[in-house]
């Protein structure tokens, strides 16, 4: 009986809060003459702050049109915004900025979903030696990372020089499929200096610190003691899980003015590689056996950073730079 009463009380309290919330929304709308979406757009600058709020406002909306806006096809975004503005009885002539703002945010929201699907497809595509495109990419990767050393054959121990495990890299891509190769190649092509430096440092032997004279200690700092390509494939896994879990929304909504693309994710990968190396050196692990520990600590740190709605992971392409005009 007591239990029953408690449940009933809880139910009424819940109902009461819900009515109160709706009433509050209604009164605010009457007072300001603006609906929730308008208030979000006026009170938050373009980027994750605004888009995350719009996303949750649409998700929890009672209205079918507003709810379905989240999964609309990217080509239908413009029409959807017109419908929303009509539904909310907002005059587009006196609120010209609203449509533009809403559209940019909705393009980010539906673009993120599309990107997850695109990336998942790449990840599922296995590396195929019979496919000339795949083989070309692999050869390009070699040329970018080892410009002065020709490869003696497709199957060669030389692959270990760029951090693969054996004489045929195809087996190393297993977990991440073509996505790993795409990322490594993007890094080598677009952030070449950093990639070459990382590769160089990874090839330094990790010295035994105690019996080295001080002037040689410099080299110790640079020795990483892990395999470049293998770590690249593993950091691809990290970037992929950040994307799929939705944690990367903050970052992508801040760096992509509209639809986030594969290129944005690849830039994120470059940033993660660089940061992971810095983190690894700071953590100063004895050997590769500590990879698990360092990686999960790094993962937690990135997740924590992404909780801040102003966070952008790549400083070169941050929201405050050229990309985001104040929409
Ligand atoms: C990356 O490393 C973590 C931790 O060692 C492991 O659980 C994960 O399976 C690895 N991912 C790939 C694609 O190798």
mmCIF file of C-alpha atoms and ligand atoms in Angstrom:
data_model
loop_
_atom_site.group_PDB
_atom_site.id
_atom_site.type_symbol
_atom_site.label_atom_id
_atom_site.label_comp_id
_atom_site.label_asym_id
_atom_site.label_seq_id
_atom_site.Cartn_x
_atom_site.Cartn_y
_atom_site.Cartn_z
ATOM 1 C CA UNK A 1 0.000 0.000 0.000
ATOM 2 C CA UNK A 2 2.758 2.363 1.011
ATOM 3 C CA UNK A 3 4.664 1.484 -2.098
ATOM 4 C CA UNK A 4 1.568 2.044 -4.220
ATOM 5 C CA UNK A 5 1.055 5.484 -2.724
ATOM 6 C CA UNK A 6 4.634 6.412 -3.407
ATOM 7 C CA UNK A 7 4.323 5.421 -7.053
ATOM 8 C CA UNK A 8 1.115 7.402 -7.417
ATOM 9 C CA UNK A 9 2.689 10.441 -5.776
ATOM 10 C CA UNK A 10 5.699 10.172 -8.018
ATOM 11 C CA UNK A 11 3.433 9.958 -11.023
ATOM 12 C CA UNK A 12 1.567 13.113 -10.088
ATOM 13 C CA UNK A 13 4.753 14.995 -9.308
ATOM 14 C CA UNK A 14 6.031 13.978 -12.717
ATOM 15 C CA UNK A 15 2.812 15.103 -14.375
ATOM 16 C CA UNK A 16 2.941 18.349 -12.459
ATOM 17 C CA UNK A 17 6.523 19.068 -13.553
ATOM 18 C CA UNK A 18 5.662 18.258 -17.115
ATOM 19 C CA UNK A 19 2.699 20.661 -17.089
ATOM 20 C CA UNK A 20 4.816 23.270 -15.408
ATOM 21 C CA UNK A 21 7.495 22.885 -18.096
ATOM 22 C CA UNK A 22 4.984 23.146 -20.924
ATOM 23 C CA UNK A 23 3.332 26.120 -19.213
ATOM 24 C CA UNK A 24 6.701 27.792 -18.835
ATOM 25 C CA UNK A 25 7.462 27.265 -22.503
ATOM 26 C CA UNK A 26 4.052 28.655 -23.431
ATOM 27 C CA UNK A 27 4.452 31.739 -21.239
ATOM 28 C CA UNK A 28 7.995 32.394 -22.499
ATOM 29 C CA UNK A 29 6.750 32.137 -26.039
ATOM 30 C CA UNK A 30 3.955 34.646 -25.310
ATOM 31 C CA UNK A 31 6.306 37.012 -23.493
ATOM 32 C CA UNK A 32 9.158 36.996 -25.991
ATOM 33 C CA UNK A 33 7.061 36.325 -29.051
ATOM 34 C CA UNK A 34 9.606 33.637 -29.943
ATOM 35 C CA UNK A 35 9.452 29.868 -30.042
ATOM 36 C CA UNK A 36 12.148 27.635 -28.545
ATOM 37 C CA UNK A 37 14.028 27.181 -31.839
ATOM 38 C CA UNK A 38 14.148 30.931 -32.317
ATOM 39 C CA UNK A 39 15.442 31.500 -28.810
ATOM 40 C CA UNK A 40 18.154 28.876 -29.306
ATOM 41 C CA UNK A 41 19.247 30.540 -32.539
ATOM 42 C CA UNK A 42 19.287 34.026 -31.049
ATOM 43 C CA UNK A 43 21.055 33.107 -27.825
ATOM 44 C CA UNK A 44 23.812 30.815 -29.128
ATOM 45 C CA UNK A 45 26.447 31.432 -31.731
ATOM 46 C CA UNK A 46 26.752 29.028 -34.626
ATOM 47 C CA UNK A 47 28.603 25.827 -33.774
ATOM 48 C CA UNK A 48 28.133 23.000 -31.312
ATOM 49 C CA UNK A 49 26.414 25.151 -28.688
ATOM 50 C CA UNK A 50 23.577 25.990 -31.034
ATOM 51 C CA UNK A 51 23.381 22.771 -33.029
ATOM 52 C CA UNK A 52 23.375 20.445 -30.000
ATOM 53 C CA UNK A 53 20.485 22.405 -28.479
ATOM 54 C CA UNK A 54 18.544 22.404 -31.728
ATOM 55 C CA UNK A 55 19.132 18.675 -32.034
ATOM 56 C CA UNK A 56 17.739 17.930 -28.603
ATOM 57 C CA UNK A 57 14.849 20.370 -29.015
ATOM 58 C CA UNK A 58 13.822 18.576 -32.216
ATOM 59 C CA UNK A 59 14.316 15.125 -30.708
ATOM 60 C CA UNK A 60 12.042 15.820 -27.749
ATOM 61 C CA UNK A 61 9.449 17.685 -29.741
ATOM 62 C CA UNK A 62 5.862 16.434 -29.742
ATOM 63 C CA UNK A 63 5.417 17.457 -33.341
ATOM 64 C CA UNK A 64 5.992 14.803 -36.029
ATOM 65 C CA UNK A 65 7.420 17.272 -38.548
ATOM 66 C CA UNK A 66 9.973 18.580 -36.063
ATOM 67 C CA UNK A 67 10.952 15.094 -34.960
ATOM 68 C CA UNK A 68 11.365 13.763 -38.480
ATOM 69 C CA UNK A 69 13.528 16.760 -39.425
ATOM 70 C CA UNK A 70 16.431 14.969 -37.739
ATOM 71 C CA UNK A 71 16.431 12.134 -40.244
ATOM 72 C CA UNK A 72 15.484 14.021 -43.373
ATOM 73 C CA UNK A 73 17.550 13.500 -46.543
ATOM 74 C CA UNK A 74 20.230 16.228 -46.927
ATOM 75 C CA UNK A 75 18.589 17.402 -50.186
ATOM 76 C CA UNK A 76 15.339 18.023 -48.322
ATOM 77 C CA UNK A 77 16.821 20.245 -45.621
ATOM 78 C CA UNK A 78 15.870 23.523 -47.298
ATOM 79 C CA UNK A 79 12.250 22.447 -47.758
ATOM 80 C CA UNK A 80 12.087 21.153 -44.182
ATOM 81 C CA UNK A 81 13.244 24.517 -42.835
ATOM 82 C CA UNK A 82 10.524 26.275 -44.849
ATOM 83 C CA UNK A 83 7.946 23.880 -43.391
ATOM 84 C CA UNK A 84 9.172 24.461 -39.841
ATOM 85 C CA UNK A 85 9.031 28.218 -40.259
ATOM 86 C CA UNK A 86 5.504 27.955 -41.645
ATOM 87 C CA UNK A 87 4.465 25.586 -38.845
ATOM 88 C CA UNK A 88 5.752 27.981 -36.194
ATOM 89 C CA UNK A 89 3.980 30.861 -37.947
ATOM 90 C CA UNK A 90 7.190 32.868 -38.139
ATOM 91 C CA UNK A 91 7.369 35.637 -40.709
ATOM 92 C CA UNK A 92 10.503 34.915 -42.793
ATOM 93 C CA UNK A 93 10.728 38.560 -43.934
ATOM 94 C CA UNK A 94 11.077 39.931 -40.438
ATOM 95 C CA UNK A 95 13.303 37.011 -39.300
ATOM 96 C CA UNK A 96 15.578 36.470 -42.312
ATOM 97 C CA UNK A 97 18.463 35.180 -40.202
ATOM 98 C CA UNK A 98 16.484 32.370 -38.590
ATOM 99 C CA UNK A 99 16.118 30.214 -41.698
ATOM 100 C CA UNK A 100 19.818 30.540 -42.475
ATOM 101 C CA UNK A 101 20.820 29.576 -38.939
ATOM 102 C CA UNK A 102 18.424 26.656 -38.722
ATOM 103 C CA UNK A 103 19.513 25.378 -42.101
ATOM 104 C CA UNK A 104 23.208 25.421 -41.204
ATOM 105 C CA UNK A 105 22.501 23.506 -38.000
ATOM 106 C CA UNK A 106 20.218 20.972 -39.635
ATOM 107 C CA UNK A 107 22.815 20.356 -42.356
ATOM 108 C CA UNK A 108 25.319 19.577 -39.610
ATOM 109 C CA UNK A 109 22.892 17.223 -37.856
ATOM 110 C CA UNK A 110 21.855 15.191 -40.891
ATOM 111 C CA UNK A 111 25.394 15.426 -42.293
ATOM 112 C CA UNK A 112 26.795 13.774 -39.185
ATOM 113 C CA UNK A 113 24.465 10.793 -39.663
ATOM 114 C CA UNK A 114 25.439 10.506 -43.310
ATOM 115 C CA UNK A 115 29.113 10.666 -42.381
ATOM 116 C CA UNK A 116 28.733 7.844 -39.846
ATOM 117 C CA UNK A 117 27.211 5.661 -42.588
ATOM 118 C CA UNK A 118 29.924 6.566 -45.103
ATOM 119 C CA UNK A 119 32.733 5.879 -42.658
ATOM 120 C CA UNK A 120 31.175 2.611 -41.498
ATOM 121 C CA UNK A 121 31.082 1.485 -45.141
ATOM 122 C CA UNK A 122 34.793 2.226 -45.593
ATOM 123 C CA UNK A 123 35.604 0.403 -42.404
ATOM 124 C CA UNK A 124 33.727 -2.684 -43.547
ATOM 125 C CA UNK A 125 35.447 -2.769 -46.922
ATOM 126 C CA UNK A 126 38.391 -5.153 -46.611
ATOM 127 C CA UNK A 127 41.698 -4.423 -48.268
ATOM 128 C CA UNK A 128 41.718 -6.299 -51.587
ATOM 129 C CA UNK A 129 45.009 -6.956 -53.455
ATOM 130 C CA UNK A 130 43.068 -7.618 -56.648
ATOM 131 C CA UNK A 131 41.655 -4.104 -56.601
ATOM 132 C CA UNK A 132 44.015 -1.712 -58.466
ATOM 133 C CA UNK A 133 42.659 1.292 -56.544
ATOM 134 C CA UNK A 134 43.559 -0.282 -53.222
ATOM 135 C CA UNK A 135 46.994 -1.278 -54.493
ATOM 136 C CA UNK A 136 47.591 2.254 -55.835
ATOM 137 C CA UNK A 137 46.783 3.779 -52.476
ATOM 138 C CA UNK A 138 49.163 1.438 -50.721
ATOM 139 C CA UNK A 139 51.964 2.228 -53.164
ATOM 140 C CA UNK A 140 51.296 5.943 -52.757
ATOM 141 C CA UNK A 141 51.568 5.556 -49.002
ATOM 142 C CA UNK A 142 54.999 4.025 -49.429
ATOM 143 C CA UNK A 143 56.145 6.800 -51.795
ATOM 144 C CA UNK A 144 54.949 9.526 -49.439
ATOM 145 C CA UNK A 145 56.633 8.053 -46.394
ATOM 146 C CA UNK A 146 59.781 6.677 -48.046
ATOM 147 C CA UNK A 147 60.329 9.033 -51.011
ATOM 148 C CA UNK A 148 63.991 8.106 -51.466
ATOM 149 C CA UNK A 149 63.726 4.329 -51.121
ATOM 150 C CA UNK A 150 62.070 2.339 -53.901
ATOM 151 C CA UNK A 151 60.108 -0.702 -52.820
ATOM 152 C CA UNK A 152 61.775 -3.888 -54.017
ATOM 153 C CA UNK A 153 58.507 -5.761 -54.387
ATOM 154 C CA UNK A 154 54.839 -5.719 -53.425
ATOM 155 C CA UNK A 155 55.583 -8.353 -50.827
ATOM 156 C CA UNK A 156 58.624 -7.148 -48.935
ATOM 157 C CA UNK A 157 60.110 -6.910 -45.498
ATOM 158 C CA UNK A 158 60.534 -3.186 -46.246
ATOM 159 C CA UNK A 159 56.929 -2.579 -45.151
ATOM 160 C CA UNK A 160 58.167 -2.946 -41.580
ATOM 161 C CA UNK A 161 60.157 0.277 -42.086
ATOM 162 C CA UNK A 162 56.904 2.248 -42.052
ATOM 163 C CA UNK A 163 55.494 0.246 -39.183
ATOM 164 C CA UNK A 164 53.574 -2.663 -40.654
ATOM 165 C CA UNK A 165 53.950 -6.010 -38.963
ATOM 166 C CA UNK A 166 55.069 -8.225 -41.815
ATOM 167 C CA UNK A 167 55.892 -8.324 -45.487
ATOM 168 C CA UNK A 168 52.278 -7.812 -46.634
ATOM 169 C CA UNK A 169 50.380 -4.870 -45.110
ATOM 170 C CA UNK A 170 46.990 -6.221 -46.183
ATOM 171 C CA UNK A 171 46.689 -8.383 -43.082
ATOM 172 C CA UNK A 172 47.267 -5.381 -40.810
ATOM 173 C CA UNK A 173 44.203 -3.526 -42.102
ATOM 174 C CA UNK A 174 41.785 -6.190 -40.904
ATOM 175 C CA UNK A 175 40.153 -4.342 -38.018
ATOM 176 C CA UNK A 176 39.591 -1.040 -39.809
ATOM 177 C CA UNK A 177 39.495 -2.035 -43.491
ATOM 178 C CA UNK A 178 40.024 0.687 -46.058
ATOM 179 C CA UNK A 179 39.374 3.390 -43.483
ATOM 180 C CA UNK A 180 42.813 2.757 -41.970
ATOM 181 C CA UNK A 181 44.505 3.088 -45.344
ATOM 182 C CA UNK A 182 42.554 6.238 -46.242
ATOM 183 C CA UNK A 183 43.543 7.853 -42.964
ATOM 184 C CA UNK A 184 47.227 6.949 -43.164
ATOM 185 C CA UNK A 185 47.432 8.214 -46.734
ATOM 186 C CA UNK A 186 45.633 11.455 -45.855
ATOM 187 C CA UNK A 187 48.036 12.016 -42.986
ATOM 188 C CA UNK A 188 51.094 11.330 -45.184
ATOM 189 C CA UNK A 189 49.815 13.582 -47.974
ATOM 190 C CA UNK A 190 48.272 16.503 -46.099
ATOM 191 C CA UNK A 191 50.271 16.716 -42.915
ATOM 192 C CA UNK A 192 53.455 15.383 -44.405
ATOM 193 C CA UNK A 193 56.025 17.086 -42.169
ATOM 194 C CA UNK A 194 54.323 15.792 -39.026
ATOM 195 C CA UNK A 195 53.888 12.291 -40.412
ATOM 196 C CA UNK A 196 57.533 12.046 -41.484
ATOM 197 C CA UNK A 197 58.708 13.349 -38.134
ATOM 198 C CA UNK A 198 56.547 10.819 -36.301
ATOM 199 C CA UNK A 199 57.790 8.001 -38.484
ATOM 200 C CA UNK A 200 61.371 9.099 -37.963
ATOM 201 C CA UNK A 201 60.959 9.247 -34.181
ATOM 202 C CA UNK A 202 59.262 5.864 -34.114
ATOM 203 C CA UNK A 203 62.308 4.299 -35.740
ATOM 204 C CA UNK A 204 64.772 5.547 -33.122
ATOM 205 C CA UNK A 205 65.824 2.776 -30.797
ATOM 206 C CA UNK A 206 64.649 3.319 -27.251
ATOM 207 C CA UNK A 207 67.896 3.711 -25.336
ATOM 208 C CA UNK A 208 68.640 2.357 -21.951
ATOM 209 C CA UNK A 209 68.536 5.670 -20.124
ATOM 210 C CA UNK A 210 70.851 4.895 -17.230
ATOM 211 C CA UNK A 211 74.060 4.154 -19.054
ATOM 212 C CA UNK A 212 73.923 6.995 -21.553
ATOM 213 C CA UNK A 213 75.880 10.209 -21.154
ATOM 214 C CA UNK A 214 73.772 13.304 -20.715
ATOM 215 C CA UNK A 215 74.408 14.701 -24.200
ATOM 216 C CA UNK A 216 72.835 11.606 -25.662
ATOM 217 C CA UNK A 217 69.723 11.833 -23.519
ATOM 218 C CA UNK A 218 68.102 14.052 -26.149
ATOM 219 C CA UNK A 219 67.609 11.064 -28.386
ATOM 220 C CA UNK A 220 65.824 9.253 -25.609
ATOM 221 C CA UNK A 221 63.047 11.816 -25.614
ATOM 222 C CA UNK A 222 62.486 11.220 -29.296
ATOM 223 C CA UNK A 223 62.359 7.454 -29.192
ATOM 224 C CA UNK A 224 58.731 6.341 -29.305
ATOM 225 C CA UNK A 225 59.114 2.591 -29.466
ATOM 226 C CA UNK A 226 55.994 1.748 -31.448
ATOM 227 C CA UNK A 227 55.112 0.956 -35.065
ATOM 228 C CA UNK A 228 53.876 3.930 -37.066
ATOM 229 C CA UNK A 229 51.360 2.197 -39.376
ATOM 230 C CA UNK A 230 49.999 -0.116 -36.707
ATOM 231 C CA UNK A 231 49.401 2.793 -34.352
ATOM 232 C CA UNK A 232 47.807 4.705 -37.250
ATOM 233 C CA UNK A 233 45.342 1.866 -37.744
ATOM 234 C CA UNK A 234 44.672 1.766 -34.027
ATOM 235 C CA UNK A 235 44.103 5.527 -33.797
ATOM 236 C CA UNK A 236 41.696 5.091 -36.726
ATOM 237 C CA UNK A 237 39.777 2.777 -34.407
ATOM 238 C CA UNK A 238 39.774 5.492 -31.745
ATOM 239 C CA UNK A 239 38.537 8.177 -34.163
ATOM 240 C CA UNK A 240 35.882 5.770 -35.432
ATOM 241 C CA UNK A 241 34.526 5.024 -31.982
ATOM 242 C CA UNK A 242 34.458 8.742 -31.101
ATOM 243 C CA UNK A 243 32.429 9.330 -34.254
ATOM 244 C CA UNK A 244 29.980 6.462 -33.792
ATOM 245 C CA UNK A 245 29.343 7.219 -30.114
ATOM 246 C CA UNK A 246 28.395 10.792 -31.031
ATOM 247 C CA UNK A 247 31.196 12.242 -28.891
ATOM 248 C CA UNK A 248 32.704 13.867 -31.967
ATOM 249 C CA UNK A 249 29.594 15.988 -32.538
ATOM 250 C CA UNK A 250 30.999 18.840 -30.467
ATOM 251 C CA UNK A 251 34.143 18.958 -32.537
ATOM 252 C CA UNK A 252 32.543 18.473 -35.960
ATOM 253 C CA UNK A 253 29.737 20.963 -35.303
ATOM 254 C CA UNK A 254 32.412 23.490 -34.391
ATOM 255 C CA UNK A 255 34.694 22.949 -37.373
ATOM 256 C CA UNK A 256 32.308 22.149 -40.231
ATOM 257 C CA UNK A 257 30.224 25.221 -41.119
ATOM 258 C CA UNK A 258 27.611 22.927 -42.697
ATOM 259 C CA UNK A 259 27.740 19.230 -43.658
ATOM 260 C CA UNK A 260 30.722 17.501 -42.006
ATOM 261 C CA UNK A 261 32.632 15.405 -44.535
ATOM 262 C CA UNK A 262 35.171 12.587 -44.597
ATOM 263 C CA UNK A 263 37.876 15.224 -44.945
ATOM 264 C CA UNK A 264 36.923 16.675 -41.559
ATOM 265 C CA UNK A 265 37.275 13.259 -39.976
ATOM 266 C CA UNK A 266 40.651 12.751 -41.629
ATOM 267 C CA UNK A 267 41.854 16.086 -40.263
ATOM 268 C CA UNK A 268 40.685 14.915 -36.861
ATOM 269 C CA UNK A 269 42.710 11.752 -37.360
ATOM 270 C CA UNK A 270 45.863 13.804 -38.106
ATOM 271 C CA UNK A 271 45.295 15.769 -34.927
ATOM 272 C CA UNK A 272 44.739 12.607 -32.864
ATOM 273 C CA UNK A 273 47.946 11.047 -34.204
ATOM 274 C CA UNK A 274 49.963 14.082 -33.254
ATOM 275 C CA UNK A 275 48.368 14.379 -29.830
ATOM 276 C CA UNK A 276 48.689 10.674 -29.144
ATOM 277 C CA UNK A 277 52.389 10.781 -29.845
ATOM 278 C CA UNK A 278 52.840 13.766 -27.542
ATOM 279 C CA UNK A 279 50.835 11.980 -24.868
ATOM 280 C CA UNK A 280 52.841 8.783 -25.320
ATOM 281 C CA UNK A 281 56.119 10.636 -24.861
ATOM 282 C CA UNK A 282 54.764 12.406 -21.776
ATOM 283 C CA UNK A 283 53.579 9.145 -20.266
ATOM 284 C CA UNK A 284 56.993 7.678 -20.989
ATOM 285 C CA UNK A 285 55.982 3.998 -21.089
ATOM 286 C CA UNK A 286 58.720 1.351 -20.768
ATOM 287 C CA UNK A 287 57.589 -0.508 -23.852
ATOM 288 C CA UNK A 288 54.715 -1.350 -26.147
ATOM 289 C CA UNK A 289 53.117 -3.535 -23.480
ATOM 290 C CA UNK A 290 51.805 -0.324 -21.948
ATOM 291 C CA UNK A 291 49.950 0.591 -25.120
ATOM 292 C CA UNK A 292 46.575 -0.440 -23.700
ATOM 293 C CA UNK A 293 46.933 1.678 -20.614
ATOM 294 C CA UNK A 294 48.206 4.779 -22.426
ATOM 295 C CA UNK A 295 45.557 4.464 -25.107
ATOM 296 C CA UNK A 296 42.633 4.263 -22.681
ATOM 297 C CA UNK A 297 43.961 7.183 -20.683
ATOM 298 C CA UNK A 298 44.273 9.189 -23.890
ATOM 299 C CA UNK A 299 40.749 8.157 -24.928
ATOM 300 C CA UNK A 300 39.317 9.331 -21.603
ATOM 301 C CA UNK A 301 41.113 12.644 -21.905
ATOM 302 C CA UNK A 302 39.710 13.294 -25.388
ATOM 303 C CA UNK A 303 36.201 12.372 -24.192
ATOM 304 C CA UNK A 304 36.546 14.823 -21.327
ATOM 305 C CA UNK A 305 37.657 17.593 -23.677
ATOM 306 C CA UNK A 306 34.716 16.939 -25.977
ATOM 307 C CA UNK A 307 32.272 17.583 -23.127
ATOM 308 C CA UNK A 308 33.069 21.273 -23.519
ATOM 309 C CA UNK A 309 30.716 22.573 -26.233
ATOM 310 C CA UNK A 310 33.330 25.080 -27.441
ATOM 311 C CA UNK A 311 35.895 22.351 -28.040
ATOM 312 C CA UNK A 312 37.459 21.848 -31.454
ATOM 313 C CA UNK A 313 40.097 19.151 -31.705
ATOM 314 C CA UNK A 314 42.170 20.574 -34.520
ATOM 315 C CA UNK A 315 43.531 24.012 -33.787
ATOM 316 C CA UNK A 316 44.426 24.613 -37.441
ATOM 317 C CA UNK A 317 40.802 24.342 -38.396
ATOM 318 C CA UNK A 318 39.159 25.706 -35.239
ATOM 319 C CA UNK A 319 35.831 27.485 -35.162
ATOM 320 C CA UNK A 320 37.420 30.829 -34.443
ATOM 321 C CA UNK A 321 39.419 30.638 -37.676
ATOM 322 C CA UNK A 322 38.294 31.495 -41.156
ATOM 323 C CA UNK A 323 35.735 28.715 -41.487
ATOM 324 C CA UNK A 324 32.876 29.980 -39.392
ATOM 325 C CA UNK A 325 31.306 33.205 -40.410
ATOM 326 C CA UNK A 326 28.773 34.189 -37.821
ATOM 327 C CA UNK A 327 25.726 32.570 -39.364
HETATM 328 C C1 LIG B 1 43.597 -0.793 -30.669
HETATM 329 O O1 LIG B 1 44.101 -1.040 -29.390
HETATM 330 C C2 LIG B 1 43.133 -1.391 -28.402
HETATM 331 C C3 LIG B 1 43.861 -1.506 -27.096
HETATM 332 O O2 LIG B 1 45.023 -2.234 -27.211
HETATM 333 C C4 LIG B 1 42.434 -2.666 -28.840
HETATM 334 O O3 LIG B 1 41.441 -3.018 -27.908
HETATM 335 C C5 LIG B 1 41.811 -2.476 -30.220
HETATM 336 O O4 LIG B 1 41.218 -3.665 -30.669
HETATM 337 C C6 LIG B 1 42.863 -2.024 -31.205
HETATM 338 N N1 LIG B 1 42.205 -1.738 -32.484
HETATM 339 C C7 LIG B 1 42.700 -2.149 -33.666
HETATM 340 C C8 LIG B 1 41.904 -1.830 -34.872
HETATM 341 O O5 LIG B 1 43.739 -2.751 -33.757
#
